[in-house]
Coordinates of C-alpha atoms in Angstrom, one line a residue:
Chain A
M1 CA 58.8 -90.3 48.6
T2 CA 56.9 -90.0 51.9
V3 CA 55.9 -86.8 53.5
R4 CA 55.2 -86.6 57.1
P5 CA 51.7 -85.5 57.7
G6 CA 52.7 -82.8 60.2
L7 CA 55.1 -81.2 57.7
A8 CA 52.6 -81.5 54.8
G9 CA 50.0 -79.8 57.0
A10 CA 52.4 -77.0 57.9
V11 CA 53.3 -76.4 54.2
A12 CA 49.6 -76.4 53.2
A13 CA 48.8 -73.9 56.0
L14 CA 51.6 -71.7 54.8
V15 CA 50.5 -71.8 51.2
A16 CA 46.9 -71.1 52.2
T17 CA 47.9 -68.2 54.4
A18 CA 49.9 -66.7 51.6
L19 CA 47.0 -67.0 49.2
V20 CA 44.2 -65.6 51.4
M21 CA 46.1 -62.9 53.4
P22 CA 45.4 -59.4 52.3
A23 CA 47.7 -58.4 49.4
A24 CA 50.6 -56.3 50.3
A25 CA 50.7 -52.7 49.1
G26 CA 51.8 -52.5 45.5
E27 CA 50.1 -55.7 44.5
N28 CA 47.0 -54.1 43.1
P29 CA 45.7 -56.8 40.6
V30 CA 44.1 -54.1 38.5
E31 CA 47.3 -52.2 38.1
R32 CA 49.2 -55.4 37.4
S33 CA 46.8 -56.3 34.6
R34 CA 47.0 -52.9 33.1
D35 CA 50.8 -53.1 33.0
A36 CA 50.6 -56.6 31.5
A37 CA 48.1 -55.4 28.7
G38 CA 50.6 -52.7 27.8
V39 CA 53.5 -55.1 27.1
L40 CA 52.0 -58.4 26.0
D41 CA 50.9 -59.6 22.6
F42 CA 47.8 -61.7 22.7
A43 CA 44.5 -62.4 20.9
G44 CA 41.3 -63.9 22.2
R45 CA 37.6 -63.8 22.6
V46 CA 35.9 -62.3 25.6
R47 CA 32.3 -63.2 26.7
V48 CA 30.5 -60.2 28.1
F49 CA 27.4 -60.7 30.3
W50 CA 25.2 -58.0 31.9
V51 CA 21.9 -57.7 33.6
D52 CA 19.5 -54.7 33.1
P53 CA 15.8 -54.2 33.7
V54 CA 15.0 -55.8 30.3
G55 CA 16.8 -59.1 31.3
R56 CA 20.1 -60.9 31.0
H57 CA 22.3 -60.3 28.0
E58 CA 25.4 -62.0 26.6
T59 CA 27.7 -61.4 23.7
V60 CA 31.2 -62.1 22.5
V61 CA 33.8 -59.5 21.7
R62 CA 37.2 -60.1 20.0
V63 CA 40.4 -58.6 21.6
R64 CA 43.9 -58.5 20.4
A65 CA 47.0 -56.6 21.6
A66 CA 50.4 -56.0 20.1
D67 CA 53.1 -53.4 20.6
G68 CA 51.2 -51.8 23.5
V69 CA 48.1 -51.3 21.3
V70 CA 44.8 -53.0 22.4
V71 CA 42.1 -53.5 19.8
V72 CA 38.5 -54.4 20.8
E73 CA 36.2 -55.6 17.9
G74 CA 32.6 -55.9 18.9
L75 CA 29.6 -54.2 17.3
R76 CA 31.9 -51.2 17.8
R77 CA 35.6 -51.0 17.6
I78 CA 37.9 -49.4 20.2
V79 CA 41.6 -48.9 20.1
A80 CA 43.8 -48.1 23.1
A81 CA 47.2 -46.9 21.9
G82 CA 49.3 -45.8 24.9
D83 CA 47.1 -43.1 26.5
D84 CA 45.1 -42.5 23.4
R85 CA 41.6 -43.9 22.9
L86 CA 39.8 -44.2 19.6
V87 CA 36.3 -45.4 18.9
S88 CA 34.7 -46.3 15.6
A89 CA 30.9 -46.8 15.7
D90 CA 29.7 -45.9 12.2
S91 CA 30.7 -44.9 8.7
A92 CA 32.0 -41.6 10.0
G93 CA 35.3 -43.3 10.8
W94 CA 37.5 -43.2 13.9
H95 CA 36.9 -40.7 16.7
L96 CA 39.7 -39.8 19.0
V97 CA 38.0 -39.6 22.4
W98 CA 41.1 -39.3 24.5
H99 CA 44.5 -38.0 23.8
A100 CA 47.6 -38.6 25.9
D101 CA 48.0 -35.1 27.2
P102 CA 45.3 -34.7 29.8
V103 CA 45.8 -38.0 31.8
P104 CA 43.9 -38.0 35.1
S105 CA 46.0 -38.1 38.2
D106 CA 46.7 -41.5 39.9
A107 CA 43.7 -43.3 41.4
P108 CA 43.6 -43.4 45.3
D109 CA 45.0 -46.4 47.1
M110 CA 42.4 -49.2 46.8
W111 CA 43.2 -50.5 50.3
R112 CA 41.5 -47.5 51.9
K113 CA 38.1 -49.0 51.0
Y114 CA 38.7 -52.5 49.9
R115 CA 40.1 -55.7 51.3
V116 CA 41.5 -58.3 48.9
S117 CA 41.9 -62.0 49.5
Y118 CA 43.6 -64.6 47.2
S119 CA 42.9 -68.2 46.6
P120 CA 43.6 -70.7 43.9
G121 CA 41.3 -70.1 40.9
P122 CA 39.9 -72.3 38.1
V123 CA 41.5 -72.8 34.7
V124 CA 40.3 -70.0 32.4
A125 CA 40.9 -70.2 28.6
G126 CA 43.5 -72.9 29.3
R127 CA 45.5 -70.9 31.8
L128 CA 46.0 -71.2 35.5
T129 CA 44.5 -68.4 37.6
R130 CA 44.4 -66.9 41.0
L131 CA 41.1 -66.0 42.4
V132 CA 40.9 -62.5 43.9
H133 CA 38.0 -61.4 46.0
V134 CA 37.6 -57.7 46.3
M135 CA 35.5 -56.9 49.3
S136 CA 34.1 -53.8 50.8
G137 CA 32.1 -53.6 54.0
G138 CA 32.3 -57.4 54.3
V139 CA 30.6 -57.8 51.0
V140 CA 32.3 -59.3 47.9
R141 CA 32.1 -56.6 45.2
E142 CA 34.3 -58.2 42.6
R143 CA 35.7 -61.6 41.8
L144 CA 38.8 -61.5 39.6
L145 CA 40.5 -64.4 38.0
V146 CA 44.1 -63.3 37.3
D147 CA 46.4 -65.2 34.9
I148 CA 49.2 -66.5 37.2
G149 CA 51.6 -66.4 34.3
S150 CA 50.9 -63.0 32.7
G151 CA 49.0 -61.0 35.3
L152 CA 46.2 -60.3 32.9
I153 CA 42.7 -60.3 34.4
L154 CA 41.0 -63.2 32.5
A155 CA 37.6 -62.9 34.2
R156 CA 35.9 -60.2 36.2
D157 CA 32.5 -60.7 37.9
Q158 CA 30.8 -57.7 39.5
Y159 CA 28.1 -58.1 42.2
D160 CA 25.5 -55.7 43.6
A161 CA 25.0 -55.0 47.3
R162 CA 22.7 -58.1 47.6
G163 CA 25.4 -60.4 46.1
A164 CA 23.7 -60.8 42.8
L165 CA 25.9 -61.0 39.7
R166 CA 25.4 -57.8 37.6
R167 CA 28.2 -57.9 35.0
S168 CA 30.8 -60.3 33.9
V169 CA 33.6 -60.4 31.4
A170 CA 35.6 -63.6 30.8
F171 CA 38.1 -64.8 28.2
E172 CA 36.9 -67.9 26.6
E173 CA 39.9 -68.1 24.3
L174 CA 43.3 -66.5 24.8
R175 CA 46.5 -67.0 22.8
L176 CA 49.7 -65.3 23.8
V177 CA 51.1 -64.9 20.3
P178 CA 53.1 -62.1 18.6
G179 CA 50.9 -59.8 16.6
R180 CA 50.9 -56.5 14.8
A181 CA 48.7 -53.6 15.5
V182 CA 48.0 -50.5 13.4
V183 CA 46.7 -47.3 15.1
P184 CA 44.0 -45.9 12.9
Q185 CA 44.0 -42.3 11.7
P186 CA 41.2 -40.4 13.5
A187 CA 38.6 -38.7 11.3
A188 CA 37.5 -36.5 14.2
D189 CA 39.2 -35.3 17.4
R190 CA 36.7 -35.4 20.3
S191 CA 39.5 -35.5 22.9
P192 CA 38.9 -33.2 25.9
R193 CA 40.8 -30.2 27.2
P194 CA 42.0 -30.2 30.8
L195 CA 40.5 -27.6 33.1
D196 CA 42.1 -25.8 36.0
G197 CA 41.1 -27.3 39.4
G198 CA 40.9 -23.9 41.0
V199 CA 37.6 -23.1 42.8
R200 CA 37.3 -19.4 41.9
G201 CA 35.7 -18.9 38.6
R202 CA 36.0 -22.5 37.6
A203 CA 33.7 -24.0 34.9
Y204 CA 32.0 -26.6 37.0
R205 CA 30.5 -27.2 40.5
A206 CA 31.3 -30.9 40.9
P207 CA 32.8 -31.5 44.3
S208 CA 36.2 -32.9 45.1
V209 CA 34.8 -36.0 46.8
L210 CA 31.6 -38.1 46.1
A211 CA 29.9 -40.6 48.5
G212 CA 31.7 -43.9 48.6
G213 CA 35.2 -42.4 48.8
Y214 CA 35.3 -41.4 45.2
V215 CA 38.1 -38.8 44.8
R216 CA 38.3 -36.3 42.0
L217 CA 41.2 -37.0 39.6
G218 CA 40.7 -34.3 37.0
A219 CA 38.3 -32.2 35.1
Y220 CA 38.0 -31.8 31.3
R221 CA 36.1 -29.7 28.9
R222 CA 34.1 -31.7 26.3
G223 CA 32.2 -29.3 24.1
P224 CA 29.3 -27.9 26.2
A225 CA 29.9 -30.4 29.0
V226 CA 32.6 -30.7 31.7
Q227 CA 33.7 -34.2 32.6
V228 CA 34.9 -34.6 36.1
V229 CA 36.7 -37.9 36.7
Y230 CA 36.6 -39.8 40.1
S231 CA 38.0 -43.0 41.4
D232 CA 37.8 -45.1 44.6
G233 CA 40.9 -47.1 43.6
V234 CA 38.9 -49.9 41.9
Y235 CA 36.0 -48.2 40.1
G236 CA 35.8 -45.0 38.1
L237 CA 33.0 -42.4 37.9
S238 CA 32.6 -39.6 35.4
L239 CA 30.3 -36.7 36.3
F240 CA 29.3 -34.7 33.3
E241 CA 28.0 -31.2 34.0
Q242 CA 26.4 -28.9 31.5
R243 CA 24.4 -25.7 31.7
G244 CA 20.7 -25.9 30.8
R245 CA 17.6 -27.8 31.9
L246 CA 17.0 -31.4 31.3
G247 CA 15.0 -31.7 28.1
E248 CA 14.5 -35.0 26.5
V249 CA 15.2 -38.0 28.8
P250 CA 17.4 -40.8 27.5
G251 CA 15.6 -43.8 26.1
L252 CA 15.0 -46.8 28.5
A253 CA 15.7 -44.6 31.6
R254 CA 13.8 -45.2 34.8
P255 CA 12.8 -42.5 37.3
V256 CA 14.8 -42.3 40.5
R257 CA 14.9 -39.8 43.4
I258 CA 17.8 -37.4 43.5
G259 CA 17.6 -34.9 46.3
D260 CA 14.3 -33.0 46.1
G261 CA 13.9 -33.8 42.5
R262 CA 13.6 -36.6 40.0
G263 CA 16.5 -38.2 38.1
W264 CA 16.7 -40.9 35.5
H265 CA 18.7 -44.1 35.8
L266 CA 19.7 -46.5 33.0
T267 CA 22.0 -49.4 32.6
W268 CA 24.5 -49.9 29.9
P269 CA 26.5 -53.2 29.3
G270 CA 29.4 -51.8 31.4
G271 CA 27.7 -49.9 34.1
D272 CA 25.1 -47.4 35.1
V273 CA 24.1 -43.9 34.2
V274 CA 22.1 -41.4 36.3
T275 CA 21.1 -38.0 34.9
W276 CA 19.3 -35.2 36.7
Q277 CA 18.6 -31.5 36.9
A278 CA 20.1 -29.4 39.7
G279 CA 19.6 -25.6 39.5
D280 CA 20.6 -24.4 36.1
A281 CA 22.8 -27.4 35.4
V282 CA 22.2 -31.0 34.1
Y283 CA 24.4 -33.7 35.6
T284 CA 25.0 -37.1 34.1
L285 CA 27.0 -39.6 36.2
V286 CA 28.5 -42.6 34.4
G287 CA 30.3 -45.4 36.2
E288 CA 31.0 -49.2 36.3
A289 CA 30.6 -49.3 40.1
P290 CA 27.7 -51.3 41.6
P291 CA 24.4 -49.5 40.8
E292 CA 23.6 -48.6 44.3
E293 CA 27.0 -46.9 44.6
V294 CA 26.5 -44.9 41.5
L295 CA 23.1 -43.7 42.8
A296 CA 24.6 -42.8 46.2
A297 CA 27.4 -40.9 44.5
A298 CA 24.8 -39.0 42.4
R299 CA 22.8 -38.1 45.5
S300 CA 25.9 -36.8 47.2
V301 CA 26.4 -34.0 44.5
P302 CA 25.4 -30.9 46.5
P303 CA 22.6 -28.8 44.9
P304 CA 23.8 -25.4 43.6
S305 CA 23.3 -22.5 46.0
R306 CA 21.2 -19.6 44.7
A307 CA 23.3 -17.0 43.0
P308 CA 23.7 -13.6 44.8
L309 CA 21.3 -10.8 43.9
L310 CA 23.9 -9.0 41.8
E311 CA 24.9 -12.1 39.9
R312 CA 21.2 -12.8 39.2
L313 CA 20.7 -9.2 38.0
R314 CA 23.8 -9.6 35.8
R315 CA 22.5 -12.8 34.3
A316 CA 19.0 -11.4 33.8
C317 CA 20.3 -8.3 32.0
R318 CA 22.5 -10.5 29.9
G319 CA 19.4 -12.7 29.1
L320 CA 17.4 -9.7 28.1
L321 CA 20.2 -8.5 25.9
D322 CA 20.5 -12.0 24.3
L323 CA 16.7 -11.9 23.7
R324 CA 17.0 -8.5 22.0
A325 CA 19.9 -9.8 19.9
Chain B
M1 CA -16.6 43.9 13.3
I2 CA -17.5 46.8 10.9
P3 CA -14.9 49.5 11.1
G4 CA -16.1 52.4 13.3
H5 CA -18.7 50.2 15.2
P6 CA -18.0 48.9 18.7
G7 CA -18.6 45.2 17.8
P8 CA -17.3 42.9 20.7
L9 CA -17.4 45.9 23.0
L10 CA -21.2 45.5 23.1
S11 CA -20.9 42.2 25.1
A12 CA -18.3 43.8 27.4
L13 CA -20.6 46.8 27.9
L14 CA -23.4 44.4 29.0
D15 CA -20.9 42.7 31.4
G16 CA -19.8 46.0 32.8
E17 CA -16.2 45.3 31.9
L18 CA -15.5 48.6 30.1
E19 CA -13.7 51.7 31.5
P20 CA -16.3 54.4 32.2
S21 CA -15.0 56.7 29.5
V22 CA -15.1 53.8 26.9
A23 CA -18.5 52.7 28.1
A24 CA -19.8 56.3 27.6
R25 CA -18.5 56.4 24.0
V26 CA -20.0 53.0 23.2
R27 CA -23.4 54.0 24.6
A28 CA -23.3 57.2 22.6
H29 CA -22.6 55.2 19.4
V30 CA -25.4 52.7 20.1
G31 CA -27.8 55.7 20.7
A32 CA -26.9 57.0 17.2
C33 CA -26.5 53.7 15.3
G34 CA -29.6 51.5 14.7
A35 CA -27.6 48.4 13.7
C36 CA -25.5 48.5 16.8
A37 CA -28.6 49.1 18.9
A38 CA -30.2 46.0 17.3
E39 CA -27.0 43.9 17.9
L40 CA -26.9 45.0 21.5
R41 CA -30.5 43.9 22.0
A42 CA -29.8 40.5 20.3
V43 CA -26.7 39.9 22.6
S44 CA -28.7 40.9 25.6
E45 CA -31.5 38.5 24.7
A46 CA -29.1 35.6 24.1
R47 CA -27.5 36.1 27.4
S48 CA -30.9 36.1 29.1
A49 CA -31.9 32.9 27.3
V50 CA -28.7 31.1 28.4
R51 CA -29.1 32.2 31.9
S52 CA -32.7 31.1 32.0
L53 CA -31.7 27.4 31.2
P54 CA -32.2 25.0 34.2
R55 CA -29.2 23.8 36.2
L56 CA -28.5 20.1 35.8
D57 CA -26.7 17.8 38.4
P58 CA -24.2 15.2 37.1
P59 CA -25.3 11.5 37.2
A60 CA -24.9 9.9 40.5
G61 CA -21.5 8.1 41.0
L62 CA -19.9 9.8 38.0
F63 CA -16.9 11.0 40.0
R64 CA -16.7 7.8 42.0
V65 CA -16.4 5.7 38.8
R66 CA -13.8 8.0 37.4
R67 CA -11.8 7.9 40.6
A68 CA -12.0 4.1 40.7
R69 CA -10.9 3.9 37.1
V70 CA -8.0 6.2 37.8
R71 CA -7.0 4.2 40.8
A72 CA -7.2 0.9 38.8
A73 CA -5.0 2.3 36.1
V74 CA -2.4 3.6 38.6
A75 CA -2.4 0.2 40.3
A76 CA -2.0 -1.7 37.0
V77 CA 0.9 0.5 36.0
A78 CA 2.5 0.1 39.4
A79 CA 2.0 -3.7 39.3
S80 CA 3.5 -3.9 35.8
V81 CA 6.5 -1.9 37.0
A82 CA 6.9 -4.1 40.1
A83 CA 6.6 -7.3 38.0
A84 CA 9.1 -6.1 35.5
A85 CA 11.5 -5.2 38.4
A86 CA 10.9 -8.6 40.0
V87 CA 11.6 -10.3 36.7
V88 CA 14.8 -8.4 36.2
V89 CA 16.1 -8.6 39.7
L90 CA 14.9 -12.0 40.9
A91 CA 14.4 -14.2 37.9
E92 CA 17.1 -15.9 36.0
P93 CA 16.9 -16.5 32.3
H94 CA 15.2 -19.8 31.5
P95 CA 18.0 -22.2 30.6
A96 CA 18.1 -23.9 27.3
P97 CA 16.9 -27.6 27.1
V98 CA 19.7 -30.2 27.2
R99 CA 19.6 -33.8 26.1
P100 CA 22.5 -35.6 27.6
K101 CA 24.5 -37.5 25.0
V102 CA 24.7 -40.7 27.0
A103 CA 26.6 -42.7 24.4
E104 CA 29.3 -40.1 24.0
F105 CA 29.5 -39.8 27.8
V106 CA 29.9 -43.5 28.1
D107 CA 32.7 -43.5 25.5
A108 CA 34.4 -40.7 27.4
H109 CA 34.0 -42.5 30.7
V110 CA 35.3 -45.8 29.3
A111 CA 38.4 -44.0 27.9
T112 CA 39.2 -42.6 31.4
A113 CA 38.3 -45.8 33.2
S114 CA 40.6 -47.8 31.0
L115 CA 43.4 -45.4 31.8
T116 CA 43.0 -45.7 35.6
G117 CA 41.6 -49.3 35.7
D118 CA 42.1 -52.5 33.8
P119 CA 42.0 -51.6 30.1
V120 CA 40.8 -54.9 28.6
S121 CA 37.8 -55.5 30.9
E122 CA 36.9 -51.8 30.7
L123 CA 37.2 -51.5 26.9
V124 CA 35.3 -54.7 26.0
R125 CA 32.2 -53.4 27.5
A126 CA 32.3 -50.4 25.3
G127 CA 32.4 -52.7 22.3
I128 CA 28.6 -53.0 22.8
P129 CA 26.4 -50.1 21.9
T130 CA 24.6 -48.5 24.8
G131 CA 21.3 -48.3 22.8
T132 CA 20.4 -44.9 24.2
D133 CA 21.2 -42.3 21.6
R134 CA 23.0 -43.8 18.7

């Protein structure tokens, strides 16, 4: 069969246009992958790479999914069963860290901040992929390789503002095979309690929006801390707020400037953590966004205003009573 | 005082503090009683001896030092009261030290991020310890 060059060129141009044009609304590759992970049975190995001030690190984690339950088996084990999340890190057994009841509200539309383009991707773990570039401000933030057949994200590379690779996860083996998953019985319930979002008398000061377009999705009480959850449509941030003064600094943390004071920044395999003191509260921001965005979001948390005289008098009297007690 | 003798009235007699009629009776008694006459002489001599002692001025600066000490004490009390008031009104109780539980916070964050983002790529990163406070 012969194909006229003009027609072949037109077809190629159409295909190329379809692949690189911005995705239509509703085609969020992250959402599609989340839906796929909830219904597919699969098993595989995922290579995890990350960079921190110590150097470059790499390890392999096993993943399997069946009946809507995803199990991760690395040095720690994690189970996602519906909206429940369980973690097992030691001999103390499984901890329920999230229960279905207090689910955050939907993330904001990613198209407000990001532009996405598609192009043919390489074969990953024996499967054809589509390459998705997630860009913001003309800079590639993420490079996703999405399984054309299943919609699963098979590889995810994250870059910093200078374009340097910071983190990567990639399936190096994937088998779509039926499986069976058992949800473990938790030994301890550390799931949070949802908090009212009202301003008056609320238990936290975290604002409704952080720098970078991060919108508050919910707030939850976790023991002495309040976790306020944010999203920009692609990345999530959790701002933990607790009363007190910053005592011992987390290990491996580096000093950074936050407002008029000093904070501490550290890197974990999946993201960055910033902790600092502001007034009578200690804030800890955790996120998988690029590190400069996490820092900018931390710096956008307004410092607490000084309490009114009567409130200070009330607190002082209560403090004196506490001392006497 | 021996009953029937004027006793303390002798000193009052010398000071001229008695009513004329009483003074006349005391004098009459002293004129007839040798013991009271001797006591009157002794009281009179003692008064003269005391009055003959030289007058002494207080050391220089005695009152100035006392006034300064009083002022300092008052100022210290006032300062203490003011400081206590300032502490109560202006200061807030020193908050307790907090050590952020970074590993637990990361677990909590991963749980929420896997709900709103891609669960597999979010959760595999939590399969690796943070190495901060475990």
